[in-house]
Amino acid sequence: MPLFARLYNFAHWLTQDRAAAEDLVQETYMKALRGFSSFRQGTNFRAWIYKILRNTFLTTEAGLKATNMTSLDGDDEAAEPASAETPESSLLARLNQETIQNALEQLPVKFREIILLCDLEDMSYREIGETLGIPMGTVMSRLSRARKAMRELLVAKPQGASR
Amino acid sequence: MTCDFSRTRLDAYVDSACPDEELASVEAHLRACPTCAADALARIQMKRMTQAAAARYKPSPEFRLRMEKSIQGNRRSRWAFLRIPEIAMLAVALLLLVIGATLWVRHAAREQALAELVDLHVATLASANPVDVVSTDRHTVKPWFQGKLPFTFNLPELQNSPFKLIGGRLAYFEHSPAAQLLFQIRNHELSVFVLQDRPGMIPAGMGIASEREMAFNVETWSAGDLRYVVVGDASPADVHALGDLMRSAK
């Protein structure tokens, strides 16, 4: 099962629930197997299967709830403006894994997923665009805004709120 | 200290997604701007920390096992679907095998039938009394078979032909009576067997077929319900010529 552990991790981040993540991964693989003939050789398998997982998630109750809470289009085209904020080195010094995880949990799904795809999965912007079905410019702007939102969460709870 | 350098471009740089044509200018800016350099470094660190923190959830061994079973089951069912062409191919292969076997059996049966007739011809020639009715006259030979065969046949007029009728005998082929007519051309003697055609004995409807069987030339054809087989050590042309004569008989 290619990417199984990674897909599960991603699914758990999206659903925030173990059982729901398992269901999501299982459904993703079933859909991938059923639709493997639609996978075109030479295209990005990783983006293809992540896209299946993500689209499957969006059809779940949790996914629908997440999309209703935040517009997926929003003002994505507006790139993060030049910032006058303080460099993050002082912030970073106060961070630990738990605070970052807590911040990720609190992020809207559309920000969480793009940060995960970029920072954790190390996808290129093009792959992210394929996975999320958005143009490259939107990837850049959404990612920038997602990171800004995450920084704001971290600044708001620098001590790392326990779960 | 602030800088109006685009944070989005800085992110692209940190994510190694900076277009080649922009890379030099971004790096030049970072060398010149301590604020952006510090910010870029912080973003790189943040990215690394996020990477470490986000690798948080691991599938349980039970779930992995369950998935593997599920995938295998699905694969099996999918294989069943995907194997339809394979099944079709197998069916075609089996069909071809059956056809091949049938053809081989028919060919073998045909070979055997012809070989038996050749044997009969050879045995006739080796016999002290090769024919039961000795006559060069077709009007004598043909009537001789009356009452001995469950069918009748015509003999050709041999005048102006190189063939000479020697006579005829009653032969038995596959437990059925058959007419064996003996002809001569130069020093060669040929047999013409006339027998009831039966499916499988010698494939019906095959038209005129010439073969070489144990160094003998053989020509066979069917007409109506009768099977004609010419056997002899004469040339194929002679065998064919006798066949033509027989076919023209009225």
Short mmCIF file of C-alpha atoms in Angstrom, two decimals:
data_model
loop_
_atom_site.label_atom_id
_atom_site.label_comp_id
_atom_site.label_asym_id
_atom_site.label_seq_id
_atom_site.Cartn_x
_atom_site.Cartn_y
_atom_site.Cartn_z
CA MET A 1 0.00 0.00 0.00
CA PRO A 2 1.88 3.03 -1.21
CA LEU A 3 1.86 6.12 1.03
CA PHE A 4 -0.34 4.33 3.56
CA ALA A 5 1.16 5.79 6.72
CA ARG A 6 1.42 9.25 5.20
CA LEU A 7 -2.13 9.18 3.92
CA TYR A 8 -3.34 8.06 7.30
CA ASN A 9 -1.48 10.89 9.02
CA PHE A 10 -2.94 13.40 6.57
CA ALA A 11 -6.40 11.90 6.99
CA HIS A 12 -6.13 12.11 10.76
CA TRP A 13 -5.13 15.75 10.55
CA LEU A 14 -8.14 16.45 8.36
CA THR A 15 -10.69 14.50 10.36
CA GLN A 16 -9.18 14.95 13.81
CA ASP A 17 -10.51 11.53 14.63
CA ARG A 18 -8.90 8.11 14.47
CA ALA A 19 -11.93 6.11 13.33
CA ALA A 20 -12.90 8.74 10.79
CA ALA A 21 -9.33 8.81 9.48
CA GLU A 22 -9.33 5.04 9.09
CA ASP A 23 -12.60 5.17 7.20
CA LEU A 24 -11.27 7.95 5.03
CA VAL A 25 -8.07 6.10 4.18
CA GLN A 26 -9.96 2.92 3.47
CA GLU A 27 -12.38 4.68 1.18
CA THR A 28 -9.50 6.45 -0.52
CA TYR A 29 -7.77 3.20 -1.35
CA MET A 30 -10.98 1.62 -2.55
CA LYS A 31 -11.67 4.58 -4.79
CA ALA A 32 -8.08 4.57 -6.00
CA LEU A 33 -8.29 0.88 -6.85
CA ARG A 34 -11.61 1.30 -8.59
CA GLY A 35 -10.46 4.36 -10.46
CA PHE A 36 -6.91 3.30 -11.15
CA SER A 37 -7.70 3.03 -14.84
CA SER A 38 -8.35 6.78 -14.78
CA PHE A 39 -4.87 7.40 -13.45
CA ARG A 40 -2.76 8.47 -16.36
CA GLN A 41 0.72 7.08 -16.43
CA GLY A 42 3.31 9.80 -16.22
CA THR A 43 1.17 12.01 -14.03
CA ASN A 44 1.75 12.53 -10.34
CA PHE A 45 0.53 9.53 -8.39
CA ARG A 46 0.99 11.21 -5.04
CA ALA A 47 -1.06 14.23 -6.01
CA TRP A 48 -3.67 11.92 -7.53
CA ILE A 49 -4.21 9.81 -4.43
CA TYR A 50 -4.04 12.78 -2.04
CA LYS A 51 -6.63 14.46 -4.17
CA ILE A 52 -8.88 11.41 -3.85
CA LEU A 53 -8.46 11.47 -0.09
CA ARG A 54 -9.06 15.16 0.18
CA ASN A 55 -12.11 15.12 -2.09
CA THR A 56 -13.46 12.15 -0.18
CA PHE A 57 -12.99 14.04 3.05
CA LEU A 58 -14.89 17.01 1.68
CA THR A 59 -17.91 14.79 1.14
CA THR A 60 -17.93 13.61 4.74
CA GLU A 61 -19.85 15.34 7.47
CA ALA A 62 -16.66 16.75 8.94
CA GLY A 63 -15.50 17.88 5.52
CA LEU A 64 -18.76 19.59 4.72
CA LYS A 65 -18.66 21.27 8.11
CA ALA A 66 -15.15 22.47 7.45
CA THR A 67 -16.00 23.89 4.06
CA ASN A 68 -19.04 25.61 5.44
CA MET A 69 -17.00 27.24 8.15
CA THR A 70 -14.50 28.71 5.72
CA SER A 71 -14.93 29.59 2.12
CA LEU A 72 -12.52 27.59 0.04
CA ASP A 73 -12.16 30.47 -2.35
CA GLY A 74 -12.04 33.32 0.10
CA ASP A 75 -9.55 35.94 -0.79
CA ASP A 76 -6.95 33.46 -1.89
CA GLU A 77 -5.75 35.65 -4.67
CA ALA A 78 -4.67 38.27 -2.20
CA ALA A 79 -1.10 37.44 -1.38
CA GLU A 80 0.22 38.12 2.06
CA PRO A 81 1.36 41.70 2.09
CA ALA A 82 4.79 42.80 3.11
CA SER A 83 4.93 42.33 6.80
CA ALA A 84 6.03 44.63 9.51
CA GLU A 85 5.82 41.87 12.07
CA THR A 86 8.67 40.94 14.29
CA PRO A 87 10.96 38.24 12.98
CA GLU A 88 9.90 34.87 14.29
CA SER A 89 13.13 33.84 15.91
CA SER A 90 11.93 34.92 19.34
CA LEU A 91 8.66 33.13 18.77
CA LEU A 92 10.40 29.97 17.62
CA ALA A 93 12.45 29.84 20.74
CA ARG A 94 9.27 29.42 22.72
CA LEU A 95 7.72 26.78 20.54
CA ASN A 96 7.65 23.07 20.92
CA GLN A 97 6.06 20.27 18.99
CA GLU A 98 2.87 20.35 20.99
CA THR A 99 2.22 24.03 20.45
CA ILE A 100 2.67 23.60 16.74
CA GLN A 101 0.34 20.63 16.74
CA ASN A 102 -2.23 22.59 18.68
CA ALA A 103 -1.98 25.46 16.24
CA LEU A 104 -2.35 23.13 13.30
CA GLU A 105 -5.45 21.65 14.87
CA GLN A 106 -7.00 25.04 15.25
CA LEU A 107 -6.31 26.13 11.72
CA PRO A 108 -9.18 26.02 9.27
CA VAL A 109 -8.99 22.89 7.15
CA LYS A 110 -8.05 24.76 4.00
CA PHE A 111 -5.02 26.26 5.78
CA ARG A 112 -4.13 23.10 7.65
CA GLU A 113 -4.17 20.94 4.58
CA ILE A 114 -2.00 23.25 2.52
CA ILE A 115 0.59 23.55 5.27
CA LEU A 116 0.64 19.78 5.67
CA LEU A 117 1.03 19.22 1.96
CA CYS A 118 3.80 21.75 1.70
CA ASP A 119 5.74 21.34 4.93
CA LEU A 120 5.10 17.74 5.83
CA GLU A 121 4.63 16.09 2.47
CA ASP A 122 7.13 18.41 0.85
CA MET A 123 4.97 18.74 -2.23
CA SER A 124 5.87 21.24 -4.88
CA TYR A 125 3.44 24.06 -5.50
CA ARG A 126 2.44 22.34 -8.69
CA GLU A 127 1.61 19.10 -6.82
CA ILE A 128 -0.33 21.04 -4.22
CA GLY A 129 -2.23 22.75 -6.99
CA GLU A 130 -3.06 19.34 -8.52
CA THR A 131 -4.11 17.92 -5.17
CA LEU A 132 -6.30 20.80 -4.15
CA GLY A 133 -7.46 21.62 -7.63
CA ILE A 134 -6.34 25.21 -7.48
CA PRO A 135 -4.01 27.28 -9.66
CA MET A 136 -0.42 27.93 -8.67
CA GLY A 137 -1.06 31.54 -7.74
CA THR A 138 -3.76 30.45 -5.34
CA VAL A 139 -1.41 27.88 -3.83
CA MET A 140 1.13 30.59 -3.10
CA SER A 141 -1.31 33.05 -1.66
CA ARG A 142 -3.23 30.50 0.38
CA LEU A 143 -0.03 29.06 1.76
CA SER A 144 1.19 32.48 2.72
CA ARG A 145 -2.06 33.25 4.47
CA ALA A 146 -2.10 29.86 6.16
CA ARG A 147 1.33 30.43 7.61
CA LYS A 148 0.35 33.87 8.75
CA ALA A 149 -2.71 32.42 10.46
CA MET A 150 -0.57 29.80 12.11
CA ARG A 151 1.90 32.35 13.35
CA GLU A 152 -0.95 34.34 14.80
CA LEU A 153 -2.19 31.27 16.64
CA LEU A 154 1.26 30.58 17.96
CA VAL A 155 1.68 34.12 19.12
CA ALA A 156 -1.71 34.01 20.78
CA LYS A 157 -0.79 30.84 22.66
CA PRO A 158 2.95 30.91 22.86
CA GLN A 159 3.08 28.64 25.85
CA GLY A 160 1.40 25.83 23.96
CA ALA A 161 -2.02 25.02 25.16
CA SER A 162 -2.38 21.45 26.22
CA ARG A 163 -5.12 19.47 24.54
CA MET B 1 12.99 47.43 10.99
CA THR B 2 10.54 46.57 8.29
CA CYS B 3 10.82 45.56 4.71
CA ASP B 4 8.24 45.56 1.97
CA PHE B 5 9.69 42.50 0.29
CA SER B 6 6.86 40.10 -0.53
CA ARG B 7 6.41 37.40 2.11
CA THR B 8 4.85 35.21 -0.56
CA ARG B 9 8.10 35.36 -2.53
CA LEU B 10 9.96 34.60 0.67
CA ASP B 11 7.77 31.55 1.25
CA ALA B 12 8.42 30.42 -2.31
CA TYR B 13 12.13 30.76 -1.65
CA VAL B 14 11.86 28.76 1.58
CA ASP B 15 9.78 26.12 -0.20
CA SER B 16 12.32 25.85 -3.02
CA ALA B 17 9.58 27.00 -5.35
CA CYS B 18 11.16 30.22 -6.42
CA PRO B 19 11.26 30.48 -10.21
CA ASP B 20 14.80 30.32 -11.59
CA GLU B 21 14.54 33.79 -13.02
CA GLU B 22 13.67 35.22 -9.59
CA LEU B 23 16.09 33.22 -7.51
CA ALA B 24 19.07 35.50 -8.02
CA SER B 25 17.14 38.63 -7.13
CA VAL B 26 15.64 37.02 -4.00
CA GLU B 27 19.04 35.85 -2.81
CA ALA B 28 20.52 39.26 -3.54
CA HIS B 29 17.81 40.84 -1.44
CA LEU B 30 18.40 38.41 1.43
CA ARG B 31 22.07 39.22 1.40
CA ALA B 32 21.28 42.89 1.60
CA CYS B 33 18.33 42.79 4.02
CA PRO B 34 18.98 41.40 7.54
CA THR B 35 15.28 41.55 8.39
CA CYS B 36 14.25 39.39 5.46
CA ALA B 37 17.24 37.10 5.96
CA ALA B 38 16.21 36.55 9.58
CA ASP B 39 12.61 36.07 8.49
CA ALA B 40 13.62 33.55 5.85
CA LEU B 41 15.71 31.65 8.38
CA ALA B 42 12.82 31.67 10.84
CA ARG B 43 10.48 30.40 8.14
CA ILE B 44 12.86 27.59 7.31
CA GLN B 45 13.03 26.65 10.98
CA MET B 46 9.28 26.90 11.27
CA LYS B 47 8.87 24.68 8.26
CA ARG B 48 11.17 22.08 9.79
CA MET B 49 9.41 22.22 13.12
CA THR B 50 6.04 21.90 11.43
CA GLN B 51 7.34 18.96 9.47
CA ALA B 52 8.40 17.22 12.67
CA ALA B 53 5.25 18.12 14.58
CA ALA B 54 2.88 17.19 11.79
CA ALA B 55 4.21 13.65 11.51
CA ARG B 56 1.99 12.88 14.41
CA TYR B 57 -0.44 10.12 13.63
CA LYS B 58 0.47 6.58 12.83
CA PRO B 59 -1.94 3.94 11.63
CA SER B 60 -2.42 1.14 14.10
CA PRO B 61 -1.10 -2.31 13.16
CA GLU B 62 -4.68 -3.58 13.31
CA PHE B 63 -5.83 -1.01 10.82
CA ARG B 64 -2.89 -1.75 8.54
CA LEU B 65 -3.73 -5.45 8.67
CA ARG B 66 -7.38 -4.77 8.03
CA MET B 67 -6.52 -2.58 5.08
CA GLU B 68 -4.17 -5.11 3.61
CA LYS B 69 -6.86 -7.77 3.80
CA SER B 70 -9.38 -5.40 2.33
CA ILE B 71 -7.07 -4.42 -0.50
CA GLN B 72 -6.24 -8.02 -1.23
CA GLY B 73 -9.90 -8.93 -1.28
CA ASN B 74 -10.64 -6.02 -3.52
CA ARG B 75 -7.73 -6.90 -5.73
CA ARG B 76 -9.01 -10.44 -6.02
CA SER B 77 -12.41 -9.24 -7.06
CA ARG B 78 -10.83 -6.72 -9.35
CA TRP B 79 -8.61 -9.42 -10.72
CA ALA B 80 -11.72 -11.36 -11.43
CA PHE B 81 -12.97 -8.37 -13.38
CA LEU B 82 -9.64 -7.65 -14.97
CA ARG B 83 -9.22 -11.29 -15.83
CA ILE B 84 -12.22 -11.28 -18.10
CA PRO B 85 -9.90 -10.73 -21.05
CA GLU B 86 -7.67 -13.39 -19.61
CA ILE B 87 -10.60 -15.75 -19.29
CA ALA B 88 -11.59 -14.87 -22.82
CA MET B 89 -8.06 -15.52 -23.95
CA LEU B 90 -8.07 -18.79 -22.06
CA ALA B 91 -11.38 -19.70 -23.65
CA VAL B 92 -10.02 -18.81 -27.07
CA ALA B 93 -6.90 -20.83 -26.33
CA LEU B 94 -9.06 -23.76 -25.23
CA LEU B 95 -11.24 -23.35 -28.29
CA LEU B 96 -8.18 -23.30 -30.50
CA LEU B 97 -6.91 -26.32 -28.65
CA VAL B 98 -10.20 -28.11 -29.18
CA ILE B 99 -10.28 -27.06 -32.82
CA GLY B 100 -6.67 -28.07 -33.19
CA ALA B 101 -7.30 -31.37 -31.49
CA THR B 102 -10.39 -31.91 -33.62
CA LEU B 103 -8.49 -31.07 -36.76
CA TRP B 104 -5.67 -33.28 -35.65
CA VAL B 105 -8.07 -36.10 -34.88
CA ARG B 106 -9.77 -35.58 -38.22
CA HIS B 107 -6.42 -35.36 -39.90
CA ALA B 108 -5.27 -38.47 -38.10
CA ALA B 109 -8.52 -40.22 -39.02
CA ARG B 110 -8.09 -39.12 -42.59
CA GLU B 111 -4.49 -40.24 -42.62
CA GLN B 112 -5.50 -43.54 -41.15
CA ALA B 113 -8.32 -43.98 -43.64
CA LEU B 114 -6.09 -43.22 -46.58
CA ALA B 115 -3.36 -45.43 -45.16
CA GLU B 116 -5.81 -48.29 -44.89
CA LEU B 117 -6.91 -47.81 -48.47
CA VAL B 118 -3.30 -47.75 -49.58
CA ASP B 119 -2.80 -50.96 -47.64
CA LEU B 120 -5.80 -52.45 -49.40
CA HIS B 121 -4.35 -51.40 -52.73
CA VAL B 122 -0.98 -52.92 -51.90
CA ALA B 123 -2.59 -56.08 -50.59
CA THR B 124 -4.66 -56.32 -53.76
CA LEU B 125 -1.60 -56.02 -55.97
CA ALA B 126 0.20 -58.61 -53.88
CA SER B 127 -2.71 -61.00 -54.14
CA ALA B 128 -2.63 -63.92 -56.54
CA ASN B 129 -6.18 -63.01 -57.47
CA PRO B 130 -6.22 -59.26 -57.27
CA VAL B 131 -9.69 -58.83 -58.68
CA ASP B 132 -12.93 -60.64 -58.33
CA VAL B 133 -14.18 -59.65 -61.72
CA VAL B 134 -11.64 -59.58 -64.48
CA SER B 135 -12.73 -57.46 -67.35
CA THR B 136 -11.69 -54.44 -69.28
CA ASP B 137 -15.27 -53.71 -70.06
CA ARG B 138 -16.98 -51.31 -67.75
CA HIS B 139 -20.33 -52.77 -68.72
CA THR B 140 -19.17 -56.03 -67.24
CA VAL B 141 -17.46 -54.72 -64.16
CA LYS B 142 -20.14 -52.33 -62.99
CA PRO B 143 -22.99 -54.85 -63.05
CA TRP B 144 -20.87 -57.29 -61.12
CA PHE B 145 -21.22 -55.08 -58.07
CA GLN B 146 -24.98 -55.14 -58.21
CA GLY B 147 -26.36 -56.72 -55.08
CA LYS B 148 -22.99 -56.58 -53.44
CA LEU B 149 -22.97 -52.90 -52.64
CA PRO B 150 -25.66 -50.73 -51.08
CA PHE B 151 -24.95 -48.07 -53.70
CA THR B 152 -24.16 -47.80 -57.36
CA PHE B 153 -21.61 -45.83 -59.31
CA ASN B 154 -20.59 -45.09 -62.88
CA LEU B 155 -17.47 -46.12 -64.67
CA PRO B 156 -15.88 -43.95 -67.33
CA GLU B 157 -15.39 -44.66 -70.95
CA LEU B 158 -11.71 -45.41 -71.27
CA GLN B 159 -11.40 -45.33 -74.99
CA ASN B 160 -8.88 -42.76 -76.15
CA SER B 161 -7.38 -42.72 -72.65
CA PRO B 162 -4.10 -44.24 -71.49
CA PHE B 163 -5.93 -46.13 -68.77
CA LYS B 164 -7.04 -49.69 -68.96
CA LEU B 165 -9.58 -51.29 -66.68
CA ILE B 166 -8.28 -54.51 -65.18
CA GLY B 167 -11.27 -55.47 -63.14
CA GLY B 168 -12.88 -54.99 -59.80
CA ARG B 169 -13.25 -56.54 -56.42
CA LEU B 170 -15.34 -56.17 -53.37
CA ALA B 171 -13.36 -54.57 -50.60
CA TYR B 172 -14.24 -53.92 -47.06
CA PHE B 173 -13.34 -50.69 -45.52
CA GLU B 174 -14.24 -49.94 -41.95
CA HIS B 175 -16.69 -52.81 -41.89
CA SER B 176 -18.51 -51.53 -44.94
CA PRO B 177 -18.40 -52.89 -48.45
CA ALA B 178 -16.66 -50.80 -51.03
CA ALA B 179 -15.92 -51.16 -54.72
CA GLN B 180 -12.29 -51.43 -55.62
CA LEU B 181 -11.56 -50.92 -59.29
CA LEU B 182 -8.18 -51.71 -60.68
CA PHE B 183 -6.78 -49.69 -63.55
CA GLN B 184 -3.53 -49.80 -65.36
CA ILE B 185 -1.52 -47.08 -67.01
CA ARG B 186 1.73 -48.17 -68.60
CA ASN B 187 3.33 -50.36 -65.93
CA HIS B 188 1.47 -48.81 -63.05
CA GLU B 189 -1.63 -50.16 -61.46
CA LEU B 190 -4.04 -47.94 -59.67
CA SER B 191 -7.00 -48.62 -57.48
CA VAL B 192 -10.12 -46.57 -57.39
CA PHE B 193 -12.12 -47.12 -54.24
CA VAL B 194 -15.75 -46.15 -54.25
CA LEU B 195 -17.37 -46.18 -50.86
CA GLN B 196 -20.13 -44.59 -48.95
CA ASP B 197 -19.00 -41.29 -47.58
CA ARG B 198 -19.28 -40.99 -43.86
CA PRO B 199 -18.53 -38.00 -41.71
CA GLY B 200 -15.23 -38.35 -40.00
CA MET B 201 -13.96 -41.07 -42.23
CA ILE B 202 -12.47 -38.76 -44.76
CA PRO B 203 -13.62 -35.15 -44.21
CA ALA B 204 -16.49 -34.51 -46.51
CA GLY B 205 -16.77 -31.45 -48.65
CA MET B 206 -13.05 -31.04 -48.92
CA GLY B 207 -13.11 -31.07 -52.68
CA ILE B 208 -10.41 -32.79 -54.59
CA ALA B 209 -7.44 -33.46 -52.43
CA SER B 210 -4.21 -34.95 -53.55
CA GLU B 211 -1.83 -36.48 -51.12
CA ARG B 212 1.14 -38.67 -50.97
CA GLU B 213 0.68 -41.59 -48.69
CA MET B 214 3.52 -44.02 -48.10
CA ALA B 215 5.06 -43.10 -51.47
CA PHE B 216 1.73 -43.64 -53.20
CA ASN B 217 -0.16 -40.82 -54.78
CA VAL B 218 -3.67 -40.47 -53.60
CA GLU B 219 -6.52 -38.34 -54.79
CA THR B 220 -9.87 -38.24 -53.15
CA TRP B 221 -13.11 -36.45 -53.62
CA SER B 222 -16.72 -36.88 -52.79
CA ALA B 223 -19.69 -36.87 -55.07
CA GLY B 224 -23.15 -37.20 -53.66
CA ASP B 225 -22.94 -39.68 -50.87
CA LEU B 226 -19.98 -41.45 -52.34
CA ARG B 227 -16.35 -41.08 -51.60
CA TYR B 228 -13.83 -41.78 -54.34
CA VAL B 229 -10.21 -42.48 -53.61
CA VAL B 230 -7.61 -43.08 -56.28
CA VAL B 231 -4.44 -44.77 -55.09
CA GLY B 232 -1.41 -45.68 -57.11
CA ASP B 233 2.27 -45.44 -57.57
CA ALA B 234 1.81 -43.59 -60.83
CA SER B 235 2.60 -39.92 -61.06
CA PRO B 236 0.29 -37.42 -59.44
CA ALA B 237 -0.69 -36.29 -62.93
CA ASP B 238 -1.73 -39.81 -63.86
CA VAL B 239 -3.62 -40.21 -60.62
CA HIS B 240 -5.36 -36.93 -61.26
CA ALA B 241 -6.12 -37.91 -64.85
CA LEU B 242 -7.80 -41.09 -63.65
CA GLY B 243 -9.69 -39.02 -61.13
CA ASP B 244 -10.88 -36.76 -63.91
CA LEU B 245 -12.03 -39.76 -65.87
CA MET B 246 -13.95 -41.10 -62.92
CA ARG B 247 -15.52 -37.71 -62.27
CA SER B 248 -16.63 -37.50 -65.88
CA ALA B 249 -18.25 -40.92 -65.78
CA LYS B 250 -21.92 -40.95 -66.62
#
